[in-house]
Coordinates of C-alpha atoms and ligand atoms in Angstrom, one line a residue:
X1 CA 24.4 13.7 17.5
X2 CA 27.3 14.8 15.3
X3 CA 26.4 15.1 11.6
X4 CA 29.8 13.7 10.7
X5 CA 28.6 10.4 12.2
X6 CA 24.9 10.5 11.2
X7 CA 23.6 8.3 8.4
X8 CA 21.9 11.1 6.5
X9 CA 22.2 10.4 2.7
X10 CA 20.7 13.7 1.3
X11 CA 20.5 14.0 -2.5
X12 CA 19.4 16.4 -5.1
X13 CA 17.5 13.7 -7.0
X14 CA 13.9 13.0 -6.1
X15 CA 12.4 9.6 -6.8
X16 CA 11.1 9.4 -10.4
X17 CA 7.5 8.7 -9.3
X18 CA 7.4 11.4 -6.6
X19 CA 4.9 14.2 -7.2
X20 CA 4.1 15.3 -3.6
X21 CA 6.4 17.6 -1.7
X22 CA 6.4 15.2 1.3
X23 CA 7.5 12.3 -0.9
X24 CA 10.1 14.4 -2.6
X25 CA 11.6 16.0 0.4
X26 CA 11.4 13.1 2.8
X27 CA 13.3 11.0 0.2
X28 CA 15.8 13.8 -0.7
X29 CA 16.5 14.7 2.9
X30 CA 17.3 11.1 3.8
X31 CA 14.3 10.4 6.1
X32 CA 13.0 7.5 4.1
X33 CA 14.1 5.2 1.3
X34 CA 11.9 3.1 -0.9
X35 CA 12.2 -0.7 -1.0
X36 CA 9.5 -1.6 -3.4
X37 CA 6.1 -0.3 -4.3
X38 CA 4.5 1.0 -1.1
X39 CA 7.3 -0.3 1.1
X40 CA 9.7 2.2 2.8
X41 CA 12.7 2.1 5.1
X42 CA 12.9 4.7 7.8
X43 CA 16.4 6.1 8.2
X44 CA 17.7 7.7 11.5
X45 CA 15.9 11.0 11.1
X46 CA 12.7 9.5 9.8
X47 CA 12.7 7.1 12.8
X48 CA 13.1 10.0 15.2
X49 CA 10.1 11.8 13.8
X50 CA 8.1 8.6 14.0
X51 CA 9.0 8.3 17.6
X52 CA 8.1 11.9 18.3
X53 CA 4.7 11.3 17.0
X54 CA 4.4 8.0 18.9
X55 CA 5.4 9.7 22.1
X56 CA 2.8 12.4 21.7
X57 CA 0.1 9.8 21.0
X58 CA 1.2 7.7 24.0
X59 CA 1.0 10.7 26.3
X60 CA -2.5 11.7 25.1
X61 CA -3.7 8.1 25.3
X62 CA -2.3 7.7 28.8
X63 CA -4.2 10.9 29.8
X64 CA -7.5 9.3 28.9
X65 CA -6.7 6.0 30.5
X66 CA -6.1 3.9 27.4
X67 CA -3.6 1.1 27.8
X68 CA -0.9 0.2 25.4
X69 CA -0.5 -3.4 24.2
X70 CA 1.1 -5.0 21.2
X71 CA -0.6 -7.7 19.2
X72 CA 0.9 -10.1 16.8
X73 CA 1.2 -8.7 13.3
X74 CA 0.6 -12.1 11.8
X75 CA -3.1 -13.0 12.4
X76 CA -4.9 -16.3 11.9
X77 CA -7.2 -16.3 8.9
X78 CA -9.9 -18.1 11.0
X79 CA -10.5 -14.8 12.9
X80 CA -11.2 -13.1 9.6
X81 CA -13.5 -15.9 8.6
X82 CA -15.3 -15.6 11.9
X83 CA -16.0 -11.9 11.3
X84 CA -16.7 -12.3 7.6
X85 CA -14.1 -9.7 6.7
X86 CA -11.9 -12.0 4.8
X87 CA -14.3 -11.4 1.8
X88 CA -14.9 -7.7 2.5
X89 CA -11.3 -6.8 2.6
X90 CA -10.6 -8.8 -0.5
X91 CA -7.2 -8.5 -2.1
X92 CA -6.0 -5.9 0.4
X93 CA -5.4 -8.8 2.8
X94 CA -2.1 -10.5 2.3
X95 CA -2.6 -14.2 3.0
X96 CA 0.0 -16.9 3.3
X97 CA 0.4 -20.4 4.7
X98 CA 2.9 -21.5 7.3
X99 CA 4.8 -24.9 7.0
X100 CA 1.9 -26.7 8.5
X101 CA -0.5 -25.3 5.9
X102 CA -2.3 -23.0 8.3
X103 CA -3.6 -19.8 6.6
X104 CA -2.6 -16.4 8.0
X105 CA -3.2 -12.8 7.2
X106 CA -0.9 -9.8 7.8
X107 CA -2.9 -7.5 10.0
X108 CA -4.4 -4.6 8.1
X109 CA -6.3 -3.5 11.3
X110 CA -6.9 -5.4 14.5
X111 CA -10.6 -5.5 15.5
X112 CA -10.8 -9.2 15.3
X113 CA -7.5 -9.7 17.1
X114 CA -8.5 -7.3 19.9
X115 CA -11.9 -8.9 20.4
X116 CA -10.1 -12.3 20.5
X117 CA -7.7 -10.9 23.2
X118 CA -10.5 -10.0 25.6
X119 CA -13.2 -12.6 24.8
X120 CA -13.8 -15.1 27.6
X121 CA -11.4 -13.1 29.8
X122 CA -13.4 -9.9 30.3
X123 CA -16.6 -11.5 31.5
X124 CA -18.4 -9.0 33.7
X125 CA -19.7 -5.5 33.4
X126 CA -17.5 -4.7 36.4
X127 CA -14.4 -5.1 34.2
X128 CA -15.7 -2.5 31.8
X129 CA -15.0 0.0 30.2
X130 CA -11.6 -1.1 28.8
X131 CA -9.6 0.7 26.2
X132 CA -6.6 -1.0 24.6
X133 CA -4.4 0.4 21.9
X134 CA -1.2 -0.3 20.0
X135 CA 1.2 1.4 17.6
X136 CA 2.0 -1.3 15.1
X137 CA 2.9 -2.1 11.6
X138 CA -0.1 -2.8 9.3
X139 CA -0.1 -4.3 5.9
X140 CA -2.7 -3.6 3.2
X141 CA -2.0 -4.7 -0.3
X142 CA -3.4 -1.4 -1.6
X143 CA -4.5 -1.4 -5.3
X144 CA -2.5 1.8 -6.0
X145 CA 0.2 2.5 -3.4
X146 CA 1.4 6.0 -4.0
X147 CA 2.6 9.3 -2.7
X148 CA 5.3 7.9 -0.6
X149 CA 4.3 7.4 3.1
X150 CA 0.8 8.7 2.3
X151 CA -0.5 5.5 0.9
X152 CA 1.9 2.7 1.6
X153 CA 1.3 -1.0 1.7
X154 CA 3.2 -1.4 4.9
X155 CA 2.6 1.5 7.3
X156 CA 2.5 2.4 10.9
X157 CA -0.9 2.8 12.6
X158 CA -2.0 3.6 16.1
X159 CA -5.1 1.5 16.6
X160 CA -7.3 1.6 19.7
X161 CA -10.3 -0.4 20.6
X162 CA -12.7 0.2 23.5
X163 CA -15.2 -2.1 25.2
X164 CA -18.3 -0.9 27.0
X165 CA -21.4 -2.3 28.7
X166 CA -23.7 0.4 27.3
X167 CA -24.0 2.9 24.4
X168 CA -23.8 6.0 26.6
X169 CA -20.4 4.9 27.9
X170 CA -19.2 4.3 24.4
X171 CA -20.3 7.9 23.5
X172 CA -18.3 9.2 26.4
X173 CA -15.2 7.4 25.4
X174 CA -15.6 8.3 21.7
X175 CA -15.8 12.0 22.7
X176 CA -12.7 11.6 25.0
X177 CA -10.7 10.0 22.1
X178 CA -11.9 12.8 19.7
X179 CA -10.5 15.4 22.2
X180 CA -7.3 13.4 22.7
X181 CA -6.8 13.2 18.9
X182 CA -7.4 16.9 18.6
X183 CA -4.6 17.5 21.2
X184 CA -2.2 15.2 19.3
X185 CA -2.8 17.1 16.0
X186 CA -2.6 20.5 17.7
X187 CA 0.7 19.6 19.4
X188 CA 2.0 18.5 16.1
X189 CA 1.3 21.9 14.8
X190 CA -1.3 20.8 12.2
X191 CA -4.2 22.7 10.7
X192 CA -7.0 20.1 10.7
X193 CA -10.7 19.6 10.7
X194 CA -12.8 16.8 12.1
X195 CA -15.5 15.7 9.6
X196 CA -18.3 13.2 9.4
X197 CA -17.4 10.1 7.5
X198 CA -18.6 6.9 5.9
X199 CA -17.8 3.8 8.0
X200 CA -16.4 1.8 5.1
X201 CA -15.5 -1.8 5.3
X202 CA -15.1 -1.7 9.1
X203 CA -18.9 -1.2 9.6
X204 CA -20.7 0.5 12.4
X205 CA -22.4 3.8 13.0
X206 CA -21.1 7.3 13.9
X207 CA -17.7 7.8 12.3
X208 CA -15.5 10.8 12.1
X209 CA -12.3 11.5 10.2
X210 CA -9.5 13.7 11.2
X211 CA -8.4 15.6 8.1
X212 CA -5.2 17.6 7.8
X213 CA -6.0 20.4 5.4
X214 CA -3.8 20.3 2.4
X215 CA -4.3 20.9 -1.4
X216 CA -2.6 17.5 -2.1
X217 CA -5.1 15.6 0.1
X218 CA -6.8 12.7 -1.6
X219 CA -10.1 13.3 0.2
X220 CA -12.6 16.0 -0.7
X221 CA -14.4 17.4 2.2
X222 CA -17.5 19.6 2.3
X223 CA -17.3 22.4 4.9
X224 CA -19.9 24.9 6.0
X225 CA -19.3 28.6 5.6
X226 CA -20.9 29.4 9.0
X227 CA -20.8 26.5 11.4
X228 CA -18.4 23.7 12.4
X229 CA -20.0 21.2 10.0
X230 CA -17.6 19.3 7.8
X231 CA -18.0 15.9 6.1
X232 CA -16.1 13.8 3.8
X233 CA -17.8 14.1 0.4
X234 CA -18.5 10.4 0.7
X235 CA -20.8 11.1 3.6
X236 CA -21.8 14.7 3.3
X237 CA -25.4 15.8 3.7
X238 CA -27.2 19.0 2.7
X239 CA -30.3 20.9 3.6
X240 CA -33.4 20.6 1.6
X241 CA -33.2 22.9 -1.4
X242 CA -34.8 26.3 -0.8
X243 CA -35.3 27.6 -4.3
X244 CA -37.5 24.9 -5.8
X245 CA -38.1 25.6 -9.5
X246 CA -41.7 25.8 -10.8
X247 CA -43.1 22.4 -11.5
X248 CA -44.1 21.3 -15.0
X249 CA -47.8 20.9 -15.5
X250 CA -49.4 17.8 -16.9
X251 CA -51.1 14.5 -16.1
X252 CA -49.4 11.2 -16.0
X253 CA -48.7 10.2 -19.6
X254 CA -46.3 8.3 -21.8
X255 CA -44.6 10.8 -24.1
X256 CA -42.7 10.3 -27.4
X257 CA -39.2 11.7 -27.0
X258 CA -37.4 10.6 -30.1
X259 CA -33.7 10.1 -29.5
X260 CA -33.8 12.3 -26.4
X261 CA -31.4 10.4 -24.2
X262 CA -29.5 12.8 -21.9
X263 CA -30.9 14.9 -19.1
X264 CA -29.8 18.1 -20.9
X265 CA -31.7 17.0 -24.0
X266 CA -34.7 16.0 -22.0
X267 CA -35.1 19.2 -20.1
X268 CA -34.5 21.2 -23.3
X269 CA -37.0 19.1 -25.3
X270 CA -39.7 19.3 -22.6
X271 CA -38.7 22.8 -21.4
X272 CA -38.5 21.7 -17.8
X273 CA -35.9 22.2 -15.1
X274 CA -33.7 19.1 -14.7
X275 CA -34.9 19.1 -11.0
X276 CA -38.0 17.4 -12.3
X277 CA -36.3 14.8 -14.4
X278 CA -35.1 11.4 -13.1
X279 CA -31.6 10.5 -14.0
X280 CA -30.6 6.8 -14.2
X281 CA -27.0 5.8 -13.5
X282 CA -26.1 2.2 -14.2
X283 CA -23.3 0.5 -12.5
X284 CA -22.0 -3.0 -12.2
X285 CA -21.8 -4.0 -8.5
X286 CA -18.9 -6.2 -7.7
X287 CA -19.2 -8.7 -4.9
X288 CA -16.7 -11.3 -3.7
X289 CA -18.4 -14.1 -5.7
X290 CA -20.4 -12.4 -8.4
X291 CA -21.2 -9.1 -10.2
X292 CA -24.6 -7.6 -11.2
X293 CA -25.9 -4.5 -13.0
X294 CA -27.9 -2.1 -10.8
X295 CA -29.5 1.2 -11.4
X296 CA -29.4 4.3 -9.3
X297 CA -32.1 7.0 -9.8
X298 CA -31.7 10.6 -8.8
X299 CA -32.9 14.0 -9.8
X300 CA -31.4 15.1 -13.1
X301 CA -29.7 18.1 -11.4
X302 CA -27.9 15.8 -9.0
X303 CA -25.0 13.3 -9.3
X304 CA -24.3 10.0 -7.8
X305 CA -22.0 9.7 -4.9
X306 CA -20.3 6.3 -5.6
X307 CA -19.2 5.6 -2.1
X308 CA -22.7 6.1 -0.8
X309 CA -24.0 3.9 -3.6
X310 CA -21.4 1.3 -2.7
X311 CA -22.3 1.4 1.0
X312 CA -26.0 1.0 0.5
X313 CA -25.6 -1.9 -1.9
X314 CA -22.9 -3.5 0.2
X315 CA -20.8 -4.0 -2.9
X316 CA -17.0 -4.2 -2.8
X317 CA -16.7 -2.1 -5.8
X318 CA -18.8 -0.3 -8.5
X319 CA -17.7 -0.3 -12.1
X320 CA -19.0 1.5 -15.2
X321 CA -21.1 -0.4 -17.7
X322 CA -21.5 0.2 -21.4
X323 CA -24.6 0.1 -23.6
X324 CA -24.1 -3.5 -24.7
X325 CA -24.1 -4.7 -21.0
X326 CA -27.3 -2.8 -20.4
X327 CA -28.9 -4.4 -23.5
X328 CA -27.8 -7.8 -22.3
X329 CA -30.0 -7.4 -19.2
X330 CA -32.8 -5.9 -21.1
X331 CA -32.3 -2.2 -20.3
X332 CA -32.5 0.6 -22.9
X333 CA -29.8 3.2 -22.4
X334 CA -31.3 6.8 -22.4
X335 CA -34.8 5.6 -21.5
X336 CA -34.4 3.8 -18.2
X337 CA -36.8 4.6 -15.4
X338 CA -37.9 3.2 -12.1
X339 CA -41.6 2.5 -13.1
X340 CA -42.3 -1.1 -14.1
X341 CA -38.6 -1.9 -14.1
X342 CA -38.0 -5.4 -13.0
X343 CA -34.9 -6.3 -15.0
X344 CA -32.3 -5.2 -12.4
X345 CA -32.2 -4.1 -8.7
X346 CA -32.3 -0.4 -8.2
X347 CA -31.9 2.3 -5.5
X348 CA -33.8 5.6 -5.6
X349 CA -32.3 8.7 -4.0
X350 CA -34.1 9.7 -0.8
X351 CA -34.8 13.2 -2.2
X352 CA -37.2 11.6 -4.7
X353 CA -39.3 10.1 -2.0
X354 CA -42.9 11.1 -2.8
X355 CA -41.7 13.6 -5.4
X356 CA -44.4 14.8 -7.7
X357 CA -44.5 16.0 -11.4
X358 CA -41.5 13.9 -12.3
X359 CA -40.3 12.9 -15.8
X360 CA -38.5 9.5 -16.1
X361 CA -37.6 7.0 -18.7
X362 CA -40.4 4.6 -19.8
X363 CA -38.0 1.6 -20.3
X364 CA -39.1 1.7 -24.0
X365 CA -37.1 3.2 -26.8
X366 CA -37.9 6.9 -27.4
X367 CA -40.4 7.2 -24.6
X368 CA -40.5 8.9 -21.2
X369 CA -43.2 9.1 -18.6
X370 CA -44.3 12.6 -17.6
X371 CA -46.3 13.7 -14.5
X372 CA -45.0 10.8 -12.5
X373 CA -45.9 10.7 -8.8
X374 CA -43.0 8.9 -7.1
X375 CA -45.3 7.8 -4.2
X376 CA -46.4 4.8 -6.3
X377 CA -42.8 3.6 -5.6
X378 CA -43.0 4.0 -1.8
X379 CA -42.1 0.3 -1.4
X380 CA -38.9 0.7 -3.4
X381 CA -35.5 1.1 -1.8
X382 CA -34.8 4.7 -1.1
X383 CA -31.4 5.9 0.3
X384 CA -29.2 8.9 0.3
X385 CA -27.0 8.4 -2.7
X386 CA -26.5 12.0 -3.8
X387 CA -23.2 13.9 -3.9
X388 CA -23.4 17.4 -2.3
X389 CA -22.3 20.2 -4.5
X390 CA -20.5 23.4 -3.7
X391 CA -23.2 26.0 -2.9
X392 CA -25.6 23.5 -1.4
X393 CA -27.1 24.4 2.0
X394 CA -25.5 23.2 5.3
X395 CA -27.7 20.5 6.9
X396 CA -27.3 22.2 10.3
X397 CA -27.5 25.9 9.7
X398 CA -28.2 28.5 7.0
X399 CA -24.6 28.5 5.8
X400 CA -23.5 27.1 2.4
X401 CA -21.1 24.2 1.7
X402 CA -17.9 24.4 -0.2
X403 CA -15.2 21.9 -1.0
X404 CA -11.7 21.7 0.4
X405 CA -9.0 19.0 0.3
X406 CA -7.8 16.9 3.3
X407 CA -5.5 14.1 4.2
X408 CA -7.2 11.5 6.4
X409 CA -4.8 11.0 9.4
X410 CA -7.3 9.5 11.8
X411 CA -10.6 7.7 11.8
X412 CA -12.8 7.0 14.8
X413 CA -15.9 4.8 14.8
X414 CA -18.7 3.7 17.1
X415 CA -18.6 0.1 16.1
X416 CA -21.4 -1.1 18.4
X417 CA -21.7 -4.9 18.6
X418 CA -20.7 -5.8 15.0
X419 CA -17.5 -7.6 15.9
X420 CA -18.4 -8.8 19.4
X421 CA -21.6 -10.5 18.0
X422 CA -19.7 -12.1 15.1
X423 CA -17.0 -13.3 17.3
X424 CA -19.3 -14.1 20.2
X425 CA -17.5 -11.9 22.7
X426 CA -19.9 -11.4 25.7
X427 CA -20.0 -10.2 29.2
X428 CA -22.5 -10.6 32.0
X429 CA -24.6 -7.5 32.7
X430 CA -25.9 -6.4 36.1
X431 CA -28.8 -8.8 35.8
X432 CA -26.5 -11.7 35.1
X433 CA -27.5 -11.9 31.4
X434 CA -24.9 -12.3 28.6
X435 CA -24.5 -9.4 26.2
X436 CA -22.1 -8.6 23.4
X437 CA -19.6 -5.9 24.1
X438 CA -20.4 -2.4 22.7
X439 CA -17.2 -1.3 21.0
X440 CA -15.4 1.7 19.6
X441 CA -12.4 1.7 17.3
X442 CA -9.9 4.5 16.8
X443 CA -7.2 4.6 14.2
X444 CA -4.5 7.1 13.5
X445 CA -2.0 6.9 10.6
X446 CA 1.4 7.5 12.3
X447 CA 3.6 7.1 9.2
X448 CA 1.0 9.0 7.1
X449 CA 1.3 11.8 9.7
X450 CA 5.0 12.2 8.9
X451 CA 4.0 13.0 5.3
X452 CA 1.0 15.1 6.3
X453 CA 3.2 17.4 8.5
X454 CA 5.5 18.0 5.5
X455 CA 2.5 18.5 3.1
X456 CA 1.5 21.4 5.3
X457 CA 4.9 22.6 6.3
X458 CA 7.4 22.9 3.5
X459 CA 8.7 25.4 1.0
X460 CA 10.7 25.1 -2.3
X461 CA 13.9 24.3 -0.3
X462 CA 12.6 21.4 1.8
X463 CA 11.0 20.4 5.0
X464 CA 9.9 22.8 7.8
X465 CA 9.3 20.6 10.9
X466 CA 7.1 21.9 13.6
X467 CA 8.5 22.1 17.1
X468 CA 7.0 18.9 18.4
X469 CA 7.7 16.9 15.3
X470 CA 11.3 18.0 14.5
X471 CA 13.9 15.3 14.5
X472 CA 16.3 17.8 16.1
X473 CA 15.3 21.2 17.4
X474 CA 18.7 23.0 16.9
X475 CA 21.4 22.5 14.4
X476 CA 24.8 24.0 15.5
X477 CA 26.7 24.6 12.3
X478 CA 30.3 25.4 12.1
X479 CA 30.9 27.1 8.8
X480 CA 34.6 26.2 8.5
X481 CA 35.8 23.4 10.8
X482 CA 39.4 24.3 10.1
X483 CA 38.9 27.5 12.0
X484 CA 39.8 26.6 15.6
X485 CA 37.7 29.3 17.2
X486 CA 34.6 28.4 15.2
X487 CA 35.0 24.7 16.0
X488 CA 35.7 25.4 19.7
X489 CA 32.6 27.5 20.1
X490 CA 30.6 24.8 18.2
X491 CA 31.8 22.1 20.5
X492 CA 31.1 24.1 23.6
X493 CA 27.6 25.1 22.5
X494 CA 26.8 21.5 21.4
X495 CA 27.9 20.2 24.8
X496 CA 25.9 22.9 26.7
X497 CA 22.7 22.4 24.7
X498 CA 23.0 18.6 25.2
X499 CA 23.4 19.2 28.9
X500 CA 20.2 21.2 28.9
X501 CA 18.5 18.2 27.1
X502 CA 17.9 20.1 23.9
X503 CA 17.7 17.9 20.9
X504 CA 20.7 19.2 19.1
X505 CA 22.7 18.2 16.1
X506 CA 26.2 19.4 15.4
X507 CA 27.2 20.0 11.8
X508 CA 30.9 19.4 12.2
X509 CA 31.3 18.1 8.6
X510 CA 34.3 19.1 6.5
X511 CA 31.9 20.5 3.8
X512 CA 31.5 23.9 2.3
X513 CA 29.2 26.3 4.1
X514 CA 26.8 26.5 1.1
X515 CA 26.4 22.8 1.0
X516 CA 25.7 22.6 4.8
X517 CA 23.2 25.4 4.6
X518 CA 21.3 23.7 1.7
X519 CA 21.2 20.5 3.8
X520 CA 19.9 22.4 6.8
X521 CA 17.1 23.8 4.8
X522 CA 16.3 20.5 3.1
X523 CA 16.2 18.6 6.4
X524 CA 14.3 21.4 8.1
X525 CA 15.6 21.8 11.6
X526 CA 13.5 24.6 13.3
X527 CA 16.8 26.5 14.2
X528 CA 20.3 26.6 12.9
X529 CA 23.0 28.4 14.7
X530 CA 25.6 29.5 12.2
X531 CA 29.1 29.9 13.6
X532 CA 31.0 31.6 10.8
X533 CA 33.4 34.4 9.8
X534 CA 31.5 37.0 11.9
X535 CA 32.8 35.2 15.0
X536 CA 35.9 37.3 14.6
X537 CA 33.6 40.2 15.6
X538 CA 31.9 38.2 18.3
X539 CA 28.8 37.5 16.3
X540 CA 27.0 34.3 15.4
X541 CA 23.7 33.9 13.6
X542 CA 20.4 32.2 14.3
X543 CA 18.5 31.0 11.2
X544 CA 14.8 30.2 11.8
X545 CA 13.6 27.7 9.2
X546 CA 9.9 28.6 9.3
X547 CA 10.4 32.3 8.6
X548 CA 13.9 32.2 6.9
X549 CA 14.8 34.9 9.4
X550 CA 18.5 35.4 10.0
X551 CA 19.4 37.2 13.3
X552 CA 22.8 38.2 14.5
X553 CA 23.4 37.4 18.1
X554 CA 26.4 38.1 20.3
X555 CA 28.4 34.9 20.7
X556 CA 28.5 35.2 24.4
X557 CA 24.6 35.4 24.6
X558 CA 23.8 32.7 22.1
X559 CA 23.0 30.0 24.7
X560 CA 20.4 32.2 26.5
X561 CA 18.9 33.5 23.3
X562 CA 18.4 30.0 21.7
X563 CA 17.1 28.6 25.0
X564 CA 14.6 31.4 25.0
X565 CA 13.6 30.8 21.4
X566 CA 12.8 27.1 21.8
Ligands
ATP1 P1 -8.0 5.5 3.2 O1 -9.4 6.0 3.0 O2 -7.0 6.7 3.1 O3 -7.6 4.3 2.5 P2 -8.9 4.0 5.4 O4 -10.3 4.5 5.6 O5 -8.7 2.8 4.7 O6 -8.0 5.1 4.8 P3 -8.6 3.3 8.2 O7 -8.9 1.9 8.0 O8 -9.6 4.1 8.9 O9 -8.2 4.0 6.8 O10 -7.2 3.4 8.9 C1 -6.9 4.3 10.0 C2 -5.8 5.3 9.5 O11 -4.7 4.6 9.0 C3 -6.3 6.2 8.4 O12 -7.0 7.3 8.9 C4 -4.9 6.6 7.8 O13 -4.4 7.7 8.5 C5 -4.1 5.4 8.0 N1 -3.9 4.6 6.8 C6 -4.9 3.8 6.2 N2 -4.4 3.3 5.0 C7 -3.1 3.7 4.9 C8 -2.1 3.5 4.0 N3 -2.3 2.7 2.9 N4 -0.9 4.1 4.2 C9 -0.6 4.9 5.2 N5 -1.6 5.1 6.1 C10 -2.8 4.6 6.0
MG2 MG1 -8.1 2.4 2.8

């Protein structure tokens, strides 16, 4: 491609709302342009990068026997009603009616559609396993679209779905996909980590996220200092605490604690470690058709992980409540506890199961109970709702956990039979009995990957594409196109590289050298061959973007040298 013909509107101006390097540079370098909030156009170079990523994904999917299909983007709302997700997804689903008043949804993910594709067609265990995938536009009316391609409303996703007759076979496929995804990210030159995750609105068990490590990532992940363990903070677990503080002495009793409302005040007042206090966190649970106040109890030294709390209560959202809302349901802020509390539903953190010598609110102004044996509450709802902290122990080895930031570029789940049951998609097993398919689902954010590559690979001048993601590998730049010798060598090299099937771009524009060089750095081609004044002495230069290295090469050897480099 000749740069003089290419539609590459580079600018010095970044979009006013852009804060991330990927958003700034992809816009400035003319890869993308914004249409409206969360909606982007891909320009020629952006489209080439997308295709690069798609090709790598296709190759790795082919290698594990997954088959590419393409399903309709517009999906009938009935399918979403059948699965029950029309409520769960809430406002992220963009709904509309056609001229005949039929309700449709723009596909945010395609579990329902894929189950619908195979139900009543795949009818025997002999036709299993089956793994179908697509690379297709998705639409989610995200509450806060931001960071350019990172969190768009319309975005490109690779989504795969596998169907199995037994759980072991799903495990095998899940592992195969995990390996294939690792290959994709490794080929793209990304530094990543696979972490345990929460299954979110999609449901199911066993879920892992692929996180590209970058400070700008929206996800916090807890990683072990010693072993491979890593988990999204929303799902992270920890080992049992080793250094348990000395327990306070004393029998069960109701204790006057005037105006002692916070955990700090309480442990100070009673001179006990906050490990032995019970913290109450009140939240309003939001469901599709109603809201209600609920309490979460945990040790005073711990804090609530809201995503875990949301998952266990199956709420769509959790929002904060103020004292007047608590009063309205008969709760007394600062003195709430799980004993004799029947005003609202509550969840107790699993770490409090059968805990002894605890101190908790007495649900009466200015009173706490001391010496509480939590086993009197064994019938209550206990669940893991705690957020792991840096320094907590790894659940698998004696290492410690620390936080790092990641960009979620992929998410794989063992779905089980959630969707096949809801949509009555069954096959006949070896004994001739009908059973729902056991399913896996595997997503990868293709357009988000474009941004993730740049988050990890950029400097103050612009993009630094990795070899397998670069829109063009080599940029042949003629410093002064009025110089016949420079232009002639440029043309020759351009033709030779094309003949060798190198992805080459030819900067034959009538611009100043400095301008062209700035563009080359902004766009981020891995190699630029500069044909300039030194050609008089038989010398050209190779500029390597990743290292900023400039190397003089004899003009007669340049083809061999660059072929060797790439
Ligand atoms: P997130 O937590 O970031 O909202 P998600 O859990 O909703 O992601 P999935 O439903 O698992 O995402 O979708 C699969 C993949 O699609 C994600 O791993 C991510 O890479 C990509 N993706 C999801 N939402 C968006 C979005 N709004 N813009 C761009 N890519 C997205
Ligand atoms: Mg999401």
